[in-house]
PDB file of C-alpha atoms in Angstrom:
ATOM      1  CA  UNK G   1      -8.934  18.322 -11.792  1.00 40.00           C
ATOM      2  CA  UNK G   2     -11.842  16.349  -9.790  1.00 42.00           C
ATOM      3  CA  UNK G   3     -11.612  12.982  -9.369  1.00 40.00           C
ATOM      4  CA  UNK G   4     -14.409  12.281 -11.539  1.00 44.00           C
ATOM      5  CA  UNK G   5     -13.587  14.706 -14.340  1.00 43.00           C
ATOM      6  CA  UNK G   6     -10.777  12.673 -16.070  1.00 46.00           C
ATOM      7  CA  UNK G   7     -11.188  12.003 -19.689  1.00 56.00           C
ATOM      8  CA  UNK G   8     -11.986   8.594 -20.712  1.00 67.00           C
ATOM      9  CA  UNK G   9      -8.377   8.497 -22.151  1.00 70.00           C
ATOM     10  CA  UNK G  10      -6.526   9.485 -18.701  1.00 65.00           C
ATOM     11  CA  UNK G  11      -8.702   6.236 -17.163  1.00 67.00           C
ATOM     12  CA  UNK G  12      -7.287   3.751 -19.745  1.00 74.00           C
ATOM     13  CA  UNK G  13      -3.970   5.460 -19.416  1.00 77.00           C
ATOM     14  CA  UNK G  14      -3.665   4.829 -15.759  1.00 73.00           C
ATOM     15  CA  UNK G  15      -5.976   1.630 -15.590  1.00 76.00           C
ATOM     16  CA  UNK G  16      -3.251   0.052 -18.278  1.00 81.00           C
ATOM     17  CA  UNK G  17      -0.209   1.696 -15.924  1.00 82.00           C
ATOM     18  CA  UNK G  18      -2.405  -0.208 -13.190  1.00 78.00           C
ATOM     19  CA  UNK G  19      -2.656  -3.802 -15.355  1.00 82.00           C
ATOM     20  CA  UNK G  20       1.237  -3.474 -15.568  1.00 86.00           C
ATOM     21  CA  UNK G  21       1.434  -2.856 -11.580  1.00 82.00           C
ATOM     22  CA  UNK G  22      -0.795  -5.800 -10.801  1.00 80.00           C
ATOM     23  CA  UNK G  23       0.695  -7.986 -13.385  1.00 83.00           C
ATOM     24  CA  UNK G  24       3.857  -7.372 -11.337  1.00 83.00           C
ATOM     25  CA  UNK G  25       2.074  -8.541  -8.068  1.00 79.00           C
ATOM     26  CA  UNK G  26       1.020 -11.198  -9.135  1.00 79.00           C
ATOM     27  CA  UNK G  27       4.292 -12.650  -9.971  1.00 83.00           C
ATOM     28  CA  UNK G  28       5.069 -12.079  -6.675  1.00 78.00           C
ATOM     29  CA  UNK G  29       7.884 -10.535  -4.241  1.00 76.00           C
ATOM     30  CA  UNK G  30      11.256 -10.241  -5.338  1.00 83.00           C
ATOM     31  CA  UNK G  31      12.728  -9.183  -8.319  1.00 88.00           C
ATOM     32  CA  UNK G  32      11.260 -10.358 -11.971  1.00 91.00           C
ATOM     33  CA  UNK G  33      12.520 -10.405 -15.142  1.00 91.00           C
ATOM     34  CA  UNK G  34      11.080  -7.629 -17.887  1.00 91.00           C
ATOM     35  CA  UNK G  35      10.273 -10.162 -20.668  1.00 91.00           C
ATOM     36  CA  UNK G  36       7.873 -12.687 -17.188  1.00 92.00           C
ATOM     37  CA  UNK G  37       5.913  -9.044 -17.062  1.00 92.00           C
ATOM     38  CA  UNK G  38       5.526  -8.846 -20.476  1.00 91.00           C
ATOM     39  CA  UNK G  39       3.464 -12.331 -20.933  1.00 90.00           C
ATOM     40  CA  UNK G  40       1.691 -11.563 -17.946  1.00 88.00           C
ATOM     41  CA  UNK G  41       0.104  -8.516 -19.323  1.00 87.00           C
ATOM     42  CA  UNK G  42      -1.686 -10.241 -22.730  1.00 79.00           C
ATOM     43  CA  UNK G  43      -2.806  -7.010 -24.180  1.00 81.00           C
ATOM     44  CA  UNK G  44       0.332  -4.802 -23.822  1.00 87.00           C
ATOM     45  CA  UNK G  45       3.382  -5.245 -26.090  1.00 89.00           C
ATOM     46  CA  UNK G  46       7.143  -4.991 -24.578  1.00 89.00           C
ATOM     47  CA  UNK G  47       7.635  -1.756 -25.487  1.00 90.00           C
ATOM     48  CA  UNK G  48       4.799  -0.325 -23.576  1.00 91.00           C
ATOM     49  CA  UNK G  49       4.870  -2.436 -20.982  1.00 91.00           C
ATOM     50  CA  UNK G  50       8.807  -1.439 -20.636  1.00 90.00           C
ATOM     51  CA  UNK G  51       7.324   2.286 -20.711  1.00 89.00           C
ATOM     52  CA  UNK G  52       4.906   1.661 -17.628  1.00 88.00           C
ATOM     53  CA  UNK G  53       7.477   0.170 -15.599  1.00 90.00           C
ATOM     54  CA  UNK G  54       9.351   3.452 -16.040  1.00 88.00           C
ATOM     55  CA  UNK G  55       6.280   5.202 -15.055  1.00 83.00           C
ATOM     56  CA  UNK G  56       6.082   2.810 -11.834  1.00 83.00           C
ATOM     57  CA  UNK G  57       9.594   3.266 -11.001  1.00 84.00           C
ATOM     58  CA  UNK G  58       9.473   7.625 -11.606  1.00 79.00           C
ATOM     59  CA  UNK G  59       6.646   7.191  -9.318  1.00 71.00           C
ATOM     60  CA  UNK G  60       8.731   4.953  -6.573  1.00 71.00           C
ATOM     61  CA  UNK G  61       6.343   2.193  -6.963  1.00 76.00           C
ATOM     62  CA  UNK G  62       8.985  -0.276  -8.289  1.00 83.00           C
ATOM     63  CA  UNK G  63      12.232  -0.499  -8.397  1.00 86.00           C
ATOM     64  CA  UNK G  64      15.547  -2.020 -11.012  1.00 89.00           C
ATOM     65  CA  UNK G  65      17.524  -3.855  -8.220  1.00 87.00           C
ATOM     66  CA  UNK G  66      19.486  -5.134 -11.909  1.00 87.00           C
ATOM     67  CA  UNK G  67      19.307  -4.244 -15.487  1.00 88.00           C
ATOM     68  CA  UNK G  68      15.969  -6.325 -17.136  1.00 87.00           C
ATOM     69  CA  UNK G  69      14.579  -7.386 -13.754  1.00 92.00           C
ATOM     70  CA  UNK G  70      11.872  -5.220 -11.747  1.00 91.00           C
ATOM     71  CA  UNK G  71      10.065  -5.746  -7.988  1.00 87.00           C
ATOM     72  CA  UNK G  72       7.670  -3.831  -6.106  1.00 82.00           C
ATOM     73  CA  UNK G  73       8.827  -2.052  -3.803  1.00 74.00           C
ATOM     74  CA  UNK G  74       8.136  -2.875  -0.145  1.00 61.00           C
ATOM     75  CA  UNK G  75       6.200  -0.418   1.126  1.00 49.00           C
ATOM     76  CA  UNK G  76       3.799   1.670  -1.351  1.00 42.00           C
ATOM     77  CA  UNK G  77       1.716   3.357   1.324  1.00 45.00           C
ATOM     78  CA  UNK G  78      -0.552   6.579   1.282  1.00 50.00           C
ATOM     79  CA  UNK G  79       2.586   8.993   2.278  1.00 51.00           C
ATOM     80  CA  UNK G  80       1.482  11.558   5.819  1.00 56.00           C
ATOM     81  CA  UNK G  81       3.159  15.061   6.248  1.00 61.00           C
ATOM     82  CA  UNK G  82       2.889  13.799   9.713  1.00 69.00           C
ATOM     83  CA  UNK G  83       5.492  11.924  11.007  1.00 74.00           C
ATOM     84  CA  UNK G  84       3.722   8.128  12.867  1.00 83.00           C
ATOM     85  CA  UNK G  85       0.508   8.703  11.685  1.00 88.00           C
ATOM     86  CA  UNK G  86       0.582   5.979   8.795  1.00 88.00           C
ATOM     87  CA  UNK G  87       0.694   2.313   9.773  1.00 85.00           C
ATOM     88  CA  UNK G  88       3.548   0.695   7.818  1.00 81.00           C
ATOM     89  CA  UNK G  89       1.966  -1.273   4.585  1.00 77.00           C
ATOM     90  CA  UNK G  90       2.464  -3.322   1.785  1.00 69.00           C
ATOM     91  CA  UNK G  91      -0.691  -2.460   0.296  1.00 69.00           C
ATOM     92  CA  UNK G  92      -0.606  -0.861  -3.454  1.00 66.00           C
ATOM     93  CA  UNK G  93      -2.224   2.305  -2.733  1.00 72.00           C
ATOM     94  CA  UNK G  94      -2.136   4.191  -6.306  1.00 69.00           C
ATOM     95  CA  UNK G  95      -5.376   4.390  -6.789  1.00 75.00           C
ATOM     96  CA  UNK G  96      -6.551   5.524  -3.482  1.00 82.00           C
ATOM     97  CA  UNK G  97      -4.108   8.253  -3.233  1.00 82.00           C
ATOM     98  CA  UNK G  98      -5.835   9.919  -6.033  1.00 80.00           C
ATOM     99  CA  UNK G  99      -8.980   9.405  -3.717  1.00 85.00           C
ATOM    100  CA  UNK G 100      -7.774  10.591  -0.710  1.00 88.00           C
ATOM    101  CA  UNK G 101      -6.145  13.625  -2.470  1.00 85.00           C
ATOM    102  CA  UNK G 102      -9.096  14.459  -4.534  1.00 85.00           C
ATOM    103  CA  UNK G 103     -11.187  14.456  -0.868  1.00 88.00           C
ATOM    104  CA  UNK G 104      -8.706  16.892   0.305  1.00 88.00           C
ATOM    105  CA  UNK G 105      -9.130  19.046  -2.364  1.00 86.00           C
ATOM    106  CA  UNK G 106     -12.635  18.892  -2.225  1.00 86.00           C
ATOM    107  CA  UNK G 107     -13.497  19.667   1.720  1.00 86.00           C
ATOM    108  CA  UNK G 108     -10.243  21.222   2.776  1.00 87.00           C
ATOM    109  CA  UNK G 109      -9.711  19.185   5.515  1.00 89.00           C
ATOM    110  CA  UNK G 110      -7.697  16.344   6.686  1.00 90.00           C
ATOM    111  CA  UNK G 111      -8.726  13.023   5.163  1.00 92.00           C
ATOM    112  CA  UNK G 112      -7.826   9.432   6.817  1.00 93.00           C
ATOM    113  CA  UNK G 113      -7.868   5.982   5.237  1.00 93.00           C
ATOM    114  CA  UNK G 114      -8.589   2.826   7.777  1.00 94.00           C
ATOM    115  CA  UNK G 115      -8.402  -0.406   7.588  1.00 91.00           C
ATOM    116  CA  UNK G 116      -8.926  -3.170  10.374  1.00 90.00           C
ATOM    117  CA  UNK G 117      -6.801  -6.499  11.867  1.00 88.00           C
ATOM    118  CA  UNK G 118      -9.204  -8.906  12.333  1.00 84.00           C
ATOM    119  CA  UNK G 119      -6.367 -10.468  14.004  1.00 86.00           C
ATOM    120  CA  UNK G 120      -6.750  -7.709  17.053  1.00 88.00           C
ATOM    121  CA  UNK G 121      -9.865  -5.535  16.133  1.00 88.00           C
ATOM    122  CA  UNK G 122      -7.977  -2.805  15.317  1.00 91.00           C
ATOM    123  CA  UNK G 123      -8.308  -0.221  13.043  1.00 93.00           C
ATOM    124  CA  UNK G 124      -4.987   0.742  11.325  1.00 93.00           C
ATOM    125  CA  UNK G 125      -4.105   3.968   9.135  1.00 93.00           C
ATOM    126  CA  UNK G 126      -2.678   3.394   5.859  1.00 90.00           C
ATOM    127  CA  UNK G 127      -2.967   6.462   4.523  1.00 89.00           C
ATOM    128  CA  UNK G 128      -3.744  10.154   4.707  1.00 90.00           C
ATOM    129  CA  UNK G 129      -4.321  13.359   2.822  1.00 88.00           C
ATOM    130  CA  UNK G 130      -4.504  16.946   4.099  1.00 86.00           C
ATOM    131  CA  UNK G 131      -2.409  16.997   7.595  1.00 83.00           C
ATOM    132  CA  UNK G 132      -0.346  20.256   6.342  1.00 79.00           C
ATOM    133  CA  UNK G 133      -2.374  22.857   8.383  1.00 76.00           C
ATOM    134  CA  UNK G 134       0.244  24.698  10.662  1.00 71.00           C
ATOM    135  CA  UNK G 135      -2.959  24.872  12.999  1.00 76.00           C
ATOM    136  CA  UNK G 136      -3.448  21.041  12.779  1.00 81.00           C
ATOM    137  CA  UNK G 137       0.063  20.113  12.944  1.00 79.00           C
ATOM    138  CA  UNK G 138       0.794  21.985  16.442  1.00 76.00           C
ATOM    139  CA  UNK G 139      -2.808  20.704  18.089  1.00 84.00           C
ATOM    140  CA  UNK G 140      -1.727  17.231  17.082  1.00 84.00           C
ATOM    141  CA  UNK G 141       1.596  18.174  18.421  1.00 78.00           C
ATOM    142  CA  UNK G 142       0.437  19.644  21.999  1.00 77.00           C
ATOM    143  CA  UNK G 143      -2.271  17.064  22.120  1.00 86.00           C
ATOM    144  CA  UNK G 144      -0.338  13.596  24.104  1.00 85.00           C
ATOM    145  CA  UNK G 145      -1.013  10.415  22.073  1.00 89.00           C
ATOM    146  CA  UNK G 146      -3.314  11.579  19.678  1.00 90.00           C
ATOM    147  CA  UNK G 147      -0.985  10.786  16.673  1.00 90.00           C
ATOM    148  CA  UNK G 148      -1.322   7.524  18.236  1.00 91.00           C
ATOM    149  CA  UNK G 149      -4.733   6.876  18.346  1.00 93.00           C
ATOM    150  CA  UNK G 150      -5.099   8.186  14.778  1.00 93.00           C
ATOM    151  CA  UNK G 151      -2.923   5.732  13.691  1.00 92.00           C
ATOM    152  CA  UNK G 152      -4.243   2.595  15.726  1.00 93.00           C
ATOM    153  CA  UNK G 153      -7.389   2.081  18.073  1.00 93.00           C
ATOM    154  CA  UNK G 154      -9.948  -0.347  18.819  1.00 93.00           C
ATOM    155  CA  UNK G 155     -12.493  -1.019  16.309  1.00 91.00           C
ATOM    156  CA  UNK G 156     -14.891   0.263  18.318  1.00 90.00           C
ATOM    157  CA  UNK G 157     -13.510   3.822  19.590  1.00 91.00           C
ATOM    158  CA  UNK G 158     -14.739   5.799  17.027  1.00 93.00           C
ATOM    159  CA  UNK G 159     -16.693   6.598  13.109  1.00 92.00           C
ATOM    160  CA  UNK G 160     -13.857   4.506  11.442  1.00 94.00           C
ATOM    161  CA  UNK G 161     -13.702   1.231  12.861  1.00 93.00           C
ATOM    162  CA  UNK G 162     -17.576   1.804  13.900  1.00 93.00           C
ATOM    163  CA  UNK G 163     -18.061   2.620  10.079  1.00 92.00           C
ATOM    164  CA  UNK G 164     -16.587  -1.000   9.589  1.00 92.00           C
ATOM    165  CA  UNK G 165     -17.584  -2.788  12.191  1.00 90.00           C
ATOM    166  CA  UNK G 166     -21.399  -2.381  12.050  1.00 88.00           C
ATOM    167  CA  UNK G 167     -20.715  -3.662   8.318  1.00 82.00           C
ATOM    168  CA  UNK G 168     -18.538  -6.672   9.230  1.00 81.00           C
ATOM    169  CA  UNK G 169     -20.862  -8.086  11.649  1.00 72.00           C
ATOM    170  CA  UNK G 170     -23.389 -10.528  10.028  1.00 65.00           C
ATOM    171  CA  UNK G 171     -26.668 -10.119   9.148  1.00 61.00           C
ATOM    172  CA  UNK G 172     -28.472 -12.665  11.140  1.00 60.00           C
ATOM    173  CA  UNK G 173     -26.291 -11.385  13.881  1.00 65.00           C
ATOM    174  CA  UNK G 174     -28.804  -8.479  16.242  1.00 69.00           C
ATOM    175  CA  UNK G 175     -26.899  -5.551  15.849  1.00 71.00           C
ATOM    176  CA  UNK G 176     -26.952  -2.290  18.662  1.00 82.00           C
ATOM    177  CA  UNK G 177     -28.789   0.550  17.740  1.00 84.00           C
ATOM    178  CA  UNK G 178     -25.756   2.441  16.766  1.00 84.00           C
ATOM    179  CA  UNK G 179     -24.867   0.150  14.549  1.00 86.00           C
ATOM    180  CA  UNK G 180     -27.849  -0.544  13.129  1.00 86.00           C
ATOM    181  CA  UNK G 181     -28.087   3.456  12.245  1.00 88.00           C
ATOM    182  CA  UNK G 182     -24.999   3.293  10.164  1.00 88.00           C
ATOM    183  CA  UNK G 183     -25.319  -0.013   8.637  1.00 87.00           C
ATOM    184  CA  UNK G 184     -28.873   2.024   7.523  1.00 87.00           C
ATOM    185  CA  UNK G 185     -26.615   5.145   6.507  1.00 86.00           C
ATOM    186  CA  UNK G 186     -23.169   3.864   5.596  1.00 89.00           C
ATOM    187  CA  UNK G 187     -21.980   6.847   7.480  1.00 90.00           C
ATOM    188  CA  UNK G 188     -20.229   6.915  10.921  1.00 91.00           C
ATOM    189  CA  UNK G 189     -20.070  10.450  12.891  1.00 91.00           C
ATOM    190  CA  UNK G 190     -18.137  10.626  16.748  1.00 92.00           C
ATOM    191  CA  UNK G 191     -15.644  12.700  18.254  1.00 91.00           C
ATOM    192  CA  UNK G 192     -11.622  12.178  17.241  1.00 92.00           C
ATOM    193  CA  UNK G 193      -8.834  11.882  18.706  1.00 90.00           C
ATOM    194  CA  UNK G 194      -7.989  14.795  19.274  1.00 89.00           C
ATOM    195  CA  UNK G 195      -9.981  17.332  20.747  1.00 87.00           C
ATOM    196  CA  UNK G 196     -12.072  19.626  19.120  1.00 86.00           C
ATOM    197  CA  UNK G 197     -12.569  17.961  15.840  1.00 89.00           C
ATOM    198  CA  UNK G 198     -14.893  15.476  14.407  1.00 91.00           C
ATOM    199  CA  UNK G 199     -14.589  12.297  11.905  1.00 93.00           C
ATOM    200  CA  UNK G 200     -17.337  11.302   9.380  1.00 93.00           C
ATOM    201  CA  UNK G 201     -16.505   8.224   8.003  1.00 93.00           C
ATOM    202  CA  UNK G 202     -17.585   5.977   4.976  1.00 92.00           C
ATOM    203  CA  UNK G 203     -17.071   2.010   4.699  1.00 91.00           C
ATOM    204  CA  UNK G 204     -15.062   0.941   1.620  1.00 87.00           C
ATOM    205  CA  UNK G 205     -15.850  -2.943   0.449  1.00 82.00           C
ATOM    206  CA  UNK G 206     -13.186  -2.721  -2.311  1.00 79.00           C
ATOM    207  CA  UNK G 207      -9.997  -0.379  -2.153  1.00 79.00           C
ATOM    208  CA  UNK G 208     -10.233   1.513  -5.850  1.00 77.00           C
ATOM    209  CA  UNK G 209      -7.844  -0.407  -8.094  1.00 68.00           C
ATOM    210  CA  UNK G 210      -8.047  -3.682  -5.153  1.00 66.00           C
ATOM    211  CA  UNK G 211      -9.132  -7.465  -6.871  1.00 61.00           C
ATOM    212  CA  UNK G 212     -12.005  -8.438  -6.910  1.00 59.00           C
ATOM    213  CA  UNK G 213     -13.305 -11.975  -6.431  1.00 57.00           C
ATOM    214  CA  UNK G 214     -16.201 -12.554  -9.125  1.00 57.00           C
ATOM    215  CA  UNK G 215     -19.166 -13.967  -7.431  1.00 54.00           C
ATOM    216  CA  UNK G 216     -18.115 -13.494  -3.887  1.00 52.00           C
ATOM    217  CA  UNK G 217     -19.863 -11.365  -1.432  1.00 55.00           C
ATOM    218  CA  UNK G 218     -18.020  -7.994  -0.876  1.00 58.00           C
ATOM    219  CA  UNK G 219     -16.632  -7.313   2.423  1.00 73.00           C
ATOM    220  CA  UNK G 220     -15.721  -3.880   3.644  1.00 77.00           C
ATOM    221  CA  UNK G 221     -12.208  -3.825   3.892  1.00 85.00           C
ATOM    222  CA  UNK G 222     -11.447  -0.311   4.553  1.00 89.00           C
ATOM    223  CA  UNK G 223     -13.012   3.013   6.297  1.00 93.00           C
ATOM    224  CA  UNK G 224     -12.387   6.588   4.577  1.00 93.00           C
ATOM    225  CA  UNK G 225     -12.793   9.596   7.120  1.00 93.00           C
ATOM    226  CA  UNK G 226     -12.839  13.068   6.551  1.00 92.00           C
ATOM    227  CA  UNK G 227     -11.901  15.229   9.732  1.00 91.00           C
ATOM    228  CA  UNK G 228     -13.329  18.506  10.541  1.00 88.00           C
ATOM    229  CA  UNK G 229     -13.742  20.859  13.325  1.00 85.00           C
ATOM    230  CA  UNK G 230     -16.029  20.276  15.971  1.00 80.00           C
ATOM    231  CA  UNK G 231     -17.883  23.388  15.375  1.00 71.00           C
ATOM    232  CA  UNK G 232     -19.560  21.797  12.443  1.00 59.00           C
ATOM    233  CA  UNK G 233     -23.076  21.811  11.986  1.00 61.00           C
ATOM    234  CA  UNK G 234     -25.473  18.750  11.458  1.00 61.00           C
ATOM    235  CA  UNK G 235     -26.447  19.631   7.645  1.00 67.00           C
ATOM    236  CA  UNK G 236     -22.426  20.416   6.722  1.00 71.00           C
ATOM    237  CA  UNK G 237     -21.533  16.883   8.353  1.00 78.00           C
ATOM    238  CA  UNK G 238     -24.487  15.051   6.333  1.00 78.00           C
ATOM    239  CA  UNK G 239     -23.403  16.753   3.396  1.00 83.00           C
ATOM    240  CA  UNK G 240     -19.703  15.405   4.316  1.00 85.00           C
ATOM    241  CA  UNK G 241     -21.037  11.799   4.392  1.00 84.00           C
ATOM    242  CA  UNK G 242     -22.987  12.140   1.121  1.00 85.00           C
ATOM    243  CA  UNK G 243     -19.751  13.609  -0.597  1.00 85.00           C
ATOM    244  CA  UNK G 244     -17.651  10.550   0.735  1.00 87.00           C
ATOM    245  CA  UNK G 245     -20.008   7.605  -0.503  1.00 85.00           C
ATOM    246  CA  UNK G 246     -20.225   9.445  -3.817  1.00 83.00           C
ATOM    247  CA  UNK G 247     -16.642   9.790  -4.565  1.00 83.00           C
ATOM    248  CA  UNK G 248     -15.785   6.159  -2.865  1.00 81.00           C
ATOM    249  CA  UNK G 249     -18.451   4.848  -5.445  1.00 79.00           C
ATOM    250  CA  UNK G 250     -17.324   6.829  -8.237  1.00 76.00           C
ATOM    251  CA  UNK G 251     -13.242   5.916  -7.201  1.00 73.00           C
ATOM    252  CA  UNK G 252     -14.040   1.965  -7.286  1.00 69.00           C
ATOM    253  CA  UNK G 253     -16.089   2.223 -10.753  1.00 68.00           C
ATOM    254  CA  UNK G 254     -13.699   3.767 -12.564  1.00 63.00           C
ATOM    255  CA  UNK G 255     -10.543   1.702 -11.582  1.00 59.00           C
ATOM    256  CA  UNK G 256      -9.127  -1.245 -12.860  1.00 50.00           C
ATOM    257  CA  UNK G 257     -10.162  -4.477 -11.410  1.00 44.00           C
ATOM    258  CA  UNK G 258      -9.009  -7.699 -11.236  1.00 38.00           C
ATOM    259  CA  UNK G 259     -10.809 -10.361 -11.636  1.00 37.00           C
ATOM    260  CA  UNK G 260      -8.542 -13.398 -12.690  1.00 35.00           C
ATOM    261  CA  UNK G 261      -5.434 -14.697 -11.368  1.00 34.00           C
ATOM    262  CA  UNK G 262      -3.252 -13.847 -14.880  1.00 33.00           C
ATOM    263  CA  UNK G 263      -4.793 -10.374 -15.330  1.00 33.00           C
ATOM    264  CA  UNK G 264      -5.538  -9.316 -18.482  1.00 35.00           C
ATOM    265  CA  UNK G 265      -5.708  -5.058 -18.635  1.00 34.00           C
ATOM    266  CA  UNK G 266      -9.254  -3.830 -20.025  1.00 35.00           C
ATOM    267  CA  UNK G 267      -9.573  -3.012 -23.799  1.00 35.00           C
ATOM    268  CA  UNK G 268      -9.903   0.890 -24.581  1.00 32.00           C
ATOM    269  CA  UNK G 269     -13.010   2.411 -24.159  1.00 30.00           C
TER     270      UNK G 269
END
């Protein structure tokens, strides 16, 4: 099923699944008791917030450390087929797995999901979609370091961190021409990695499902890269671009968002 084909009932059915995972957030790490989740989701009663944390913990996105208590567990990132490819995260990724495997689905190739340390100006992986190719998997293999380099590079080395860097600087700030050109676009194109292949990347100012701050100007906080064969024409690689802002758009509208500190989950459409 696309990404943007699910029924209006399968949205509120995960976007209330969703209310119950942020409500347990919120609370904060560590274990919680069932009946502090309960009043922190206003518009669920027990029993069906009880029925979402099972759904959270089928899913190995929480976890019963004792009978009646929950807690996140500590890392919920984007799983890789490839082993060292994802940075390590604490970042609640539900949402944008169904992004990144809908992408995959959609263009057959590998799909990558950055995000930056603006303690180091680094972009960081936290998630990927796709690397199952026997082909891809022995390149990356008999290619030194490229894992690597997937995983964590200067902002600047390629379409994902220039994809969010030419968005993070400021405006009144004179921007190279590069830069300028995808600020213009929103779309980053340069060589990977690893040899031979491409990466088109999109900015992301919200991760689907993410909070959002009412009022506040957004800030990208992510880059989503789709990467494909060097042999790839100009039109197919524009086309790649145009696919990625329209399913990152679609991804963000259609997930739950938070917008105060005791969340409340959306009524049913």
């Amino acid at each position: 099923m696309k990404y943007g084909a699910r029924s209006s009932y399968q949205r509120r059915e995960r976007d209330r699944t969703n209310a119950v995972l942020h409500a347990l957030l919120q609370l904060g790490p560590g274990p919680h008791k069932s009946r502090d989740i309960v009043d922190a989701v206003t518009t669920m009663d027990g029993a069906e917030v009880r029925r979402r944390l099972l759904q959270l913990f089928d899913a190995k996105v929480c976890q019963r450390p004792r009978y009646g208590y929950w807690e996140v567990c500590p890392v919920t990132a984007v799983p890789s087929e490839f082993p060292g490819l994802v940075h390590p995260t604490a970042t609640p990724l539900l949402d944008t797995t169904l992004l990144l495997n809908s992408l995959h689905r959609r263009t057959r190739q590998a799909v990558l999901l950055h995000t930056h340390s603006p303690l180091t100006g680094e972009r960081l992986c936290i998630g990927a979609a796709g690397f199952r190719s026997v082909n891809l998997h022995r390149e990356l293999a008999f290619t030194p370091g490229a894992v690597d380099r997937l995983r964590r590079a200067p902002l600047d080395s390629d379409a994902p961190g220039l994809a969010m860097l030419a968005s993070l600087v400021g405006h009144d700030i004179p921007l190279r021409q590069d830069l300028r050109l995808i600020r213009t676009a929103q779309v980053a194109v340069s060589e990977a990695p690893l040899p031979g292949w491409l990466l088109v990347s999109v900015p992301l100012q919200r991760l689907p499902g993410a909070p959002a701050i009412p009022g506040a100007e957004p800030r990208v906080v992510a880059a989503v890269s789709v990467m494909v064969p060097d042999r790839a024409e100009t039109g197919p690689l524009v086309a790649y671009g145009s696919l990625l802002r329209n399913a990152v758009t679609e991804a963000i509208e259609t997930s739950v968002v938070i917008a105060r500190p005791r969340f409340a989950a959306p009524q049913a459409a």
